[in-house]
Amino acid sequence: MDLIPKISVIIPVYNPGWSIHNCVKSLLAQVLENIEFIFVLDCPTDGSEKIIEDYAHNSKQIKIVKNEKNLNIGMSRNVGLSAAKGEYIAFCDHDDIVKPFMYSDMVQIADETNADIVLGVPEYIYDDSSLNQAYYYPELDGDIRLKLLSLIIGEDNDSSQWKFYFSHGVIWDKIYKRSFLEENHIQFVDNNKITFEDNLFNIDTLIVAKKVVIYNRIVYQHVINGLNTAATYGYSKYDCVNGYILYLYQRLIENGLYNQYKIRFYNSVVMYITGSFSVEIKKNWKRPLRIIDSFMYLKKNKVIQESFRNSKLRPYSNRLMRNLVLFFINIIFKI
């Protein structure tokens, strides 16, 4: 009888290009041997399917699941969750690099502390290496879970901590106990309809987690380049951002947390909406009617209106475009 894997690592694959080699090699170099790598092939068209199959031929740790149609990253991760057998769950992007000790060290910590979630340190890697940055956890007073939850929901008065939030609102620098995810029915949203699926997954887990532990060591390198998923226009589409806002609003209401976090929620709405519409303007500046329709769409959303009227956040005060968007949105709400 085969051993039950200690951890299942889920890697959706869609057109990563040559960088898939670096990702797979870093996974196969893990110190922990009792591990399964679930590659969810999301109908790639760049030949990466064949690359994964070649690696799988030489490694029993690799398991391949093929989507019948392109599902995008959130739903592909859910496919991986359904196939996972490990005691713990981790996620990896198809163009990133995992430190060889990541899963061995973090699984050991989870076992010793009975943690539902173990948090590692991500390092962001850029084409210009002078921009590379790791985000270590500072000394945190009080409950780690509540501190991180509040930062992921939004900032309370300004955007000074937004970089810290951005770096830790992800899922690939963490491991999760599988039984914890299953007992609480936690999965990813469909990011064809709702954006920032990592944020929402972490918010859902942090709301119900009983034990969260920090491992303050770089465990994961997130590679930022032109092909990176986070750089695509889809993450900023206003209808998907609207879906995110409504989902988060409902989760806070359902868990009796809205009043506690409403200022942070208001500020996050302002941050995301101004960011989304600045992208919309840049993309569609030759189609002004589409831009106007996008702005007027906001008037139909009472949650967004309430957020703009109550937020005191000054988002990215050094960025003209975002402040111009904010100016026009405030005018629209007064019409």
Short mmCIF file of C-alpha atoms in Angstrom, two decimals:
data_model
loop_
_atom_site.label_atom_id
_atom_site.label_comp_id
_atom_site.label_asym_id
_atom_site.label_seq_id
_atom_site.Cartn_x
_atom_site.Cartn_y
_atom_site.Cartn_z
CA MET A 1 0.00 0.00 0.00
CA ASP A 2 1.34 3.42 -0.96
CA LEU A 3 2.08 5.87 1.83
CA ILE A 4 -0.36 8.74 2.24
CA PRO A 5 1.52 11.86 1.14
CA LYS A 6 2.48 14.22 3.92
CA ILE A 7 1.64 17.17 1.69
CA SER A 8 0.00 17.75 -1.68
CA VAL A 9 1.31 20.66 -3.75
CA ILE A 10 -1.16 21.92 -6.36
CA ILE A 11 0.22 23.62 -9.49
CA PRO A 12 -2.21 24.85 -12.18
CA VAL A 13 -0.46 25.08 -15.55
CA TYR A 14 -1.42 27.40 -18.38
CA ASN A 15 1.24 28.59 -20.84
CA PRO A 16 4.14 29.24 -18.45
CA GLY A 17 6.71 28.98 -21.22
CA TRP A 18 10.24 27.83 -20.48
CA SER A 19 9.96 28.91 -16.82
CA ILE A 20 8.02 25.72 -16.06
CA HIS A 21 11.37 23.89 -16.00
CA ASN A 22 12.70 26.01 -13.13
CA CYS A 23 9.46 25.48 -11.22
CA VAL A 24 9.40 21.70 -11.62
CA LYS A 25 13.10 21.32 -10.82
CA SER A 26 12.67 23.28 -7.59
CA LEU A 27 9.76 21.04 -6.60
CA LEU A 28 11.59 17.81 -7.35
CA ALA A 29 14.54 19.07 -5.27
CA GLN A 30 12.46 19.17 -2.08
CA VAL A 31 14.03 17.63 1.02
CA LEU A 32 10.69 16.09 1.98
CA GLU A 33 10.22 12.89 -0.03
CA ASN A 34 6.71 11.86 1.01
CA ILE A 35 5.07 14.48 -1.16
CA GLU A 36 2.81 14.61 -4.21
CA PHE A 37 2.84 17.30 -6.88
CA ILE A 38 -0.52 17.70 -8.58
CA PHE A 39 -0.15 19.48 -11.91
CA VAL A 40 -3.54 20.64 -13.15
CA LEU A 41 -3.16 21.17 -16.89
CA ASP A 42 -5.59 23.98 -17.73
CA CYS A 43 -5.58 23.38 -21.50
CA PRO A 44 -2.15 24.96 -22.17
CA THR A 45 -1.23 25.68 -25.80
CA ASP A 46 2.51 26.29 -25.48
CA GLY A 47 3.76 22.70 -25.18
CA SER A 48 4.02 22.76 -21.38
CA GLU A 49 1.69 19.75 -21.19
CA LYS A 50 4.35 17.60 -22.89
CA ILE A 51 7.05 19.00 -20.58
CA ILE A 52 5.08 17.99 -17.48
CA GLU A 53 4.38 14.55 -18.92
CA ASP A 54 8.10 14.04 -19.54
CA TYR A 55 8.90 14.93 -15.93
CA ALA A 56 6.10 12.66 -14.68
CA HIS A 57 7.57 9.74 -16.61
CA ASN A 58 10.63 9.94 -14.37
CA SER A 59 9.01 10.85 -11.04
CA LYS A 60 6.36 9.00 -9.07
CA GLN A 61 5.76 12.17 -7.05
CA ILE A 62 4.06 13.86 -10.01
CA LYS A 63 0.34 13.43 -10.59
CA ILE A 64 -1.31 14.96 -13.66
CA VAL A 65 -4.92 16.12 -13.91
CA LYS A 66 -6.24 17.53 -17.19
CA ASN A 67 -9.11 20.02 -17.39
CA GLU A 68 -11.54 19.40 -20.24
CA LYS A 69 -11.77 23.15 -20.78
CA ASN A 70 -9.85 26.19 -19.57
CA LEU A 71 -11.05 27.00 -16.03
CA ASN A 72 -8.53 29.65 -14.97
CA ILE A 73 -6.40 29.40 -11.85
CA GLY A 74 -9.01 29.45 -9.07
CA MET A 75 -11.18 26.61 -10.33
CA SER A 76 -8.08 24.67 -11.41
CA ARG A 77 -6.87 24.78 -7.82
CA ASN A 78 -10.24 23.37 -6.75
CA VAL A 79 -9.70 20.50 -9.19
CA GLY A 80 -6.35 19.90 -7.51
CA LEU A 81 -7.94 20.01 -4.05
CA SER A 82 -10.38 17.29 -5.09
CA ALA A 83 -7.49 15.08 -6.21
CA ALA A 84 -5.23 15.77 -3.21
CA LYS A 85 -4.45 12.99 -0.71
CA GLY A 86 -1.90 14.75 1.49
CA GLU A 87 -2.26 15.63 5.15
CA TYR A 88 -1.37 19.21 4.22
CA ILE A 89 -2.02 21.35 1.16
CA ALA A 90 0.24 23.86 -0.57
CA PHE A 91 -0.04 25.81 -3.81
CA CYS A 92 2.58 26.83 -6.33
CA ASP A 93 2.39 29.04 -9.41
CA HIS A 94 3.75 27.45 -12.56
CA ASP A 95 6.58 29.97 -13.04
CA ASP A 96 7.80 30.27 -9.45
CA ILE A 97 10.60 28.67 -7.43
CA VAL A 98 10.29 26.84 -4.11
CA LYS A 99 13.16 26.64 -1.64
CA PRO A 100 14.21 22.98 -1.09
CA PHE A 101 13.46 23.07 2.64
CA MET A 102 10.06 24.76 2.40
CA TYR A 103 7.74 21.80 2.77
CA SER A 104 9.90 19.73 5.12
CA ASP A 105 10.32 22.62 7.55
CA MET A 106 6.76 23.89 7.39
CA VAL A 107 5.20 20.43 7.74
CA GLN A 108 7.37 19.80 10.79
CA ILE A 109 6.21 23.09 12.32
CA ALA A 110 2.57 22.25 11.58
CA ASP A 111 2.94 18.81 13.17
CA GLU A 112 4.63 20.19 16.28
CA THR A 113 2.16 23.04 16.82
CA ASN A 114 -1.04 21.48 15.45
CA ALA A 115 -1.40 24.55 13.24
CA ASP A 116 -4.19 24.91 10.70
CA ILE A 117 -1.99 27.31 8.70
CA VAL A 118 1.77 27.91 8.64
CA LEU A 119 2.92 31.21 7.12
CA GLY A 120 6.27 31.49 5.35
CA VAL A 121 8.13 34.44 3.86
CA PRO A 122 7.86 35.18 0.12
CA GLU A 123 10.55 36.83 -1.95
CA TYR A 124 9.50 38.76 -5.04
CA ILE A 125 11.93 38.31 -7.94
CA TYR A 126 12.09 40.86 -10.78
CA ASP A 127 13.95 41.07 -14.09
CA ASP A 128 15.88 43.90 -12.45
CA SER A 129 17.37 42.09 -9.46
CA SER A 130 17.89 45.36 -7.59
CA LEU A 131 14.10 45.38 -7.08
CA ASN A 132 14.00 41.95 -5.44
CA GLN A 133 12.44 42.04 -2.00
CA ALA A 134 11.53 39.61 0.76
CA TYR A 135 8.71 40.43 3.16
CA TYR A 136 9.52 39.21 6.66
CA TYR A 137 6.96 39.36 9.41
CA PRO A 138 7.53 42.07 12.00
CA GLU A 139 6.99 41.44 15.69
CA LEU A 140 3.23 41.23 15.98
CA ASP A 141 1.36 41.96 19.19
CA GLY A 142 -1.69 39.88 19.92
CA ASP A 143 -3.35 37.31 17.68
CA ILE A 144 -1.39 36.69 14.45
CA ARG A 145 -4.54 35.43 12.74
CA LEU A 146 -6.54 38.59 13.46
CA LYS A 147 -3.67 40.90 12.54
CA LEU A 148 -3.19 39.31 9.14
CA LEU A 149 -6.93 39.05 8.55
CA SER A 150 -7.38 42.77 9.17
CA LEU A 151 -4.51 43.67 6.82
CA ILE A 152 -5.85 41.48 4.02
CA ILE A 153 -9.32 42.98 4.36
CA GLY A 154 -7.86 46.49 4.08
CA GLU A 155 -5.90 49.27 5.75
CA ASP A 156 -7.47 51.36 8.50
CA ASN A 157 -6.29 54.88 7.68
CA ASP A 158 -3.77 55.06 4.85
CA SER A 159 -1.95 52.91 2.32
CA SER A 160 1.36 52.72 4.19
CA GLN A 161 1.00 49.02 5.03
CA TRP A 162 -0.45 48.02 1.67
CA LYS A 163 2.83 46.52 0.47
CA PHE A 164 2.97 44.26 3.50
CA TYR A 165 -0.63 43.23 2.90
CA PHE A 166 0.03 42.59 -0.80
CA SER A 167 2.99 40.36 -0.07
CA HIS A 168 1.12 38.20 2.45
CA GLY A 169 -2.34 38.13 0.87
CA VAL A 170 -1.14 35.27 -1.32
CA ILE A 171 -1.42 31.52 -0.81
CA TRP A 172 1.79 30.03 -2.19
CA ASP A 173 4.00 30.94 0.82
CA LYS A 174 1.73 28.99 3.17
CA ILE A 175 0.63 25.45 3.94
CA TYR A 176 -2.84 24.46 5.13
CA LYS A 177 -4.10 21.39 6.97
CA ARG A 178 -6.29 19.53 4.49
CA SER A 179 -8.83 18.37 7.08
CA PHE A 180 -9.23 22.00 8.18
CA LEU A 181 -10.05 23.08 4.60
CA GLU A 182 -12.47 20.21 4.07
CA GLU A 183 -14.29 20.58 7.40
CA ASN A 184 -14.89 24.27 6.67
CA HIS A 185 -15.73 23.71 2.97
CA ILE A 186 -13.10 26.22 1.86
CA GLN A 187 -12.37 26.45 -1.86
CA PHE A 188 -11.42 29.09 -4.40
CA VAL A 189 -13.85 31.40 -6.14
CA ASP A 190 -14.21 31.32 -9.91
CA ASN A 191 -11.86 34.10 -10.95
CA ASN A 192 -13.53 34.37 -14.32
CA LYS A 193 -16.19 36.17 -12.27
CA ILE A 194 -14.45 37.25 -9.06
CA THR A 195 -10.89 38.56 -8.87
CA PHE A 196 -8.19 38.32 -6.15
CA GLU A 197 -8.97 34.69 -5.38
CA ASP A 198 -5.92 34.39 -3.10
CA ASN A 199 -7.20 37.18 -0.85
CA LEU A 200 -10.60 35.58 -0.45
CA PHE A 201 -9.17 32.12 0.17
CA ASN A 202 -6.97 33.52 2.94
CA ILE A 203 -9.80 35.57 4.41
CA ASP A 204 -12.03 32.48 4.48
CA THR A 205 -9.30 30.43 6.19
CA LEU A 206 -8.26 33.11 8.68
CA ILE A 207 -11.85 33.70 9.80
CA VAL A 208 -12.16 30.11 11.06
CA ALA A 209 -8.57 29.00 11.79
CA LYS A 210 -7.81 28.07 15.40
CA LYS A 211 -4.00 28.05 15.16
CA VAL A 212 -1.78 30.08 12.81
CA VAL A 213 2.02 29.94 13.07
CA ILE A 214 4.72 32.07 11.41
CA TYR A 215 7.92 30.59 9.94
CA ASN A 216 9.94 33.75 9.39
CA ARG A 217 12.26 32.44 6.69
CA ILE A 218 12.23 32.87 2.90
CA VAL A 219 10.58 29.74 1.54
CA TYR A 220 9.22 30.81 -1.85
CA GLN A 221 10.32 32.99 -4.77
CA HIS A 222 7.55 34.61 -6.77
CA VAL A 223 8.80 35.58 -10.22
CA ILE A 224 7.41 38.83 -11.64
CA ASN A 225 7.62 39.25 -15.41
CA GLY A 226 5.48 40.11 -18.42
CA LEU A 227 4.03 36.60 -18.53
CA ASN A 228 3.10 36.56 -14.87
CA THR A 229 -0.54 35.86 -14.09
CA ALA A 230 -0.81 38.80 -11.70
CA ALA A 231 0.20 41.17 -14.50
CA THR A 232 -2.77 40.38 -16.70
CA TYR A 233 -5.62 42.78 -17.34
CA GLY A 234 -8.18 40.26 -16.11
CA TYR A 235 -7.33 40.79 -12.45
CA SER A 236 -8.36 44.45 -12.66
CA LYS A 237 -11.54 44.15 -14.75
CA TYR A 238 -14.15 46.21 -12.96
CA ASP A 239 -16.87 43.54 -13.13
CA CYS A 240 -14.52 41.01 -11.49
CA VAL A 241 -13.43 43.61 -8.92
CA ASN A 242 -17.10 44.26 -8.23
CA GLY A 243 -17.56 40.51 -7.72
CA TYR A 244 -14.71 40.55 -5.21
CA ILE A 245 -16.22 43.45 -3.28
CA LEU A 246 -19.66 41.83 -3.05
CA TYR A 247 -18.21 38.46 -2.02
CA LEU A 248 -16.10 40.02 0.73
CA TYR A 249 -19.03 42.12 1.92
CA GLN A 250 -21.24 39.03 2.18
CA ARG A 251 -18.57 37.04 4.04
CA LEU A 252 -18.09 39.81 6.58
CA ILE A 253 -21.86 40.11 7.10
CA GLU A 254 -22.33 36.33 7.42
CA ASN A 255 -19.60 36.05 10.05
CA GLY A 256 -20.71 39.08 12.06
CA LEU A 257 -17.48 40.94 11.23
CA TYR A 258 -18.70 43.83 9.11
CA ASN A 259 -18.96 46.45 11.87
CA GLN A 260 -15.55 45.45 13.22
CA TYR A 261 -13.81 45.80 9.85
CA LYS A 262 -16.01 48.23 7.93
CA ILE A 263 -13.44 51.06 7.81
CA ARG A 264 -10.86 48.66 6.40
CA PHE A 265 -13.47 47.34 3.99
CA TYR A 266 -14.36 50.86 2.81
CA ASN A 267 -10.69 51.63 2.23
CA SER A 268 -10.11 48.42 0.29
CA VAL A 269 -13.07 49.23 -1.97
CA VAL A 270 -11.62 52.67 -2.72
CA MET A 271 -8.19 51.16 -3.37
CA TYR A 272 -9.43 48.43 -5.70
CA ILE A 273 -11.98 50.50 -7.58
CA THR A 274 -9.58 53.37 -8.27
CA GLY A 275 -6.96 50.85 -9.36
CA SER A 276 -9.41 49.01 -11.60
CA PHE A 277 -10.67 52.13 -13.32
CA SER A 278 -7.21 53.55 -13.87
CA VAL A 279 -6.43 50.33 -15.76
CA GLU A 280 -9.76 50.58 -17.61
CA ILE A 281 -8.95 54.13 -18.75
CA LYS A 282 -5.48 53.17 -19.96
CA LYS A 283 -6.84 50.18 -21.86
CA ASN A 284 -9.90 51.86 -23.40
CA TRP A 285 -8.88 55.50 -23.76
CA LYS A 286 -9.86 55.37 -27.45
CA ARG A 287 -13.36 54.19 -26.47
CA PRO A 288 -14.67 56.92 -24.13
CA LEU A 289 -18.24 55.59 -24.12
CA ARG A 290 -17.04 52.32 -22.61
CA ILE A 291 -15.21 54.26 -19.91
CA ILE A 292 -18.31 56.35 -19.16
CA ASP A 293 -20.44 53.19 -18.97
CA SER A 294 -17.92 51.72 -16.55
CA PHE A 295 -18.11 54.75 -14.27
CA MET A 296 -21.92 54.88 -14.37
CA TYR A 297 -22.00 51.18 -13.47
CA LEU A 298 -20.74 52.18 -10.03
CA LYS A 299 -23.94 54.09 -9.30
CA LYS A 300 -25.85 50.80 -9.25
CA ASN A 301 -23.71 49.39 -6.43
CA LYS A 302 -24.80 50.66 -3.01
CA VAL A 303 -21.86 48.97 -1.26
CA ILE A 304 -19.37 50.87 -3.42
CA GLN A 305 -21.25 54.13 -2.90
CA GLU A 306 -21.24 53.65 0.87
CA SER A 307 -17.51 52.91 0.80
CA PHE A 308 -16.57 56.03 -1.15
CA ARG A 309 -18.72 58.22 1.07
CA ASN A 310 -17.19 56.88 4.28
CA SER A 311 -13.58 56.10 3.39
CA LYS A 312 -10.90 58.58 4.38
CA LEU A 313 -8.17 56.75 2.50
CA ARG A 314 -5.93 58.74 0.18
CA PRO A 315 -4.86 56.01 -2.24
CA TYR A 316 -1.45 56.35 -3.80
CA SER A 317 -1.28 60.12 -3.36
CA ASN A 318 1.73 60.28 -5.68
CA ARG A 319 -0.13 58.70 -8.59
CA LEU A 320 -2.00 61.21 -10.72
CA MET A 321 -4.13 58.66 -12.59
CA ARG A 322 -5.58 57.04 -9.49
CA ASN A 323 -6.40 60.36 -7.89
CA LEU A 324 -8.02 61.56 -11.12
CA VAL A 325 -10.18 58.43 -11.13
CA LEU A 326 -11.07 59.03 -7.49
CA PHE A 327 -12.06 62.61 -8.32
CA PHE A 328 -14.43 61.56 -11.13
CA ILE A 329 -15.96 58.75 -9.08
CA ASN A 330 -16.79 61.16 -6.27
CA ILE A 331 -18.43 63.49 -8.81
CA ILE A 332 -20.53 60.63 -10.21
CA PHE A 333 -21.83 59.73 -6.75
CA LYS A 334 -22.95 63.33 -6.27
CA ILE A 335 -24.90 63.44 -9.56
#
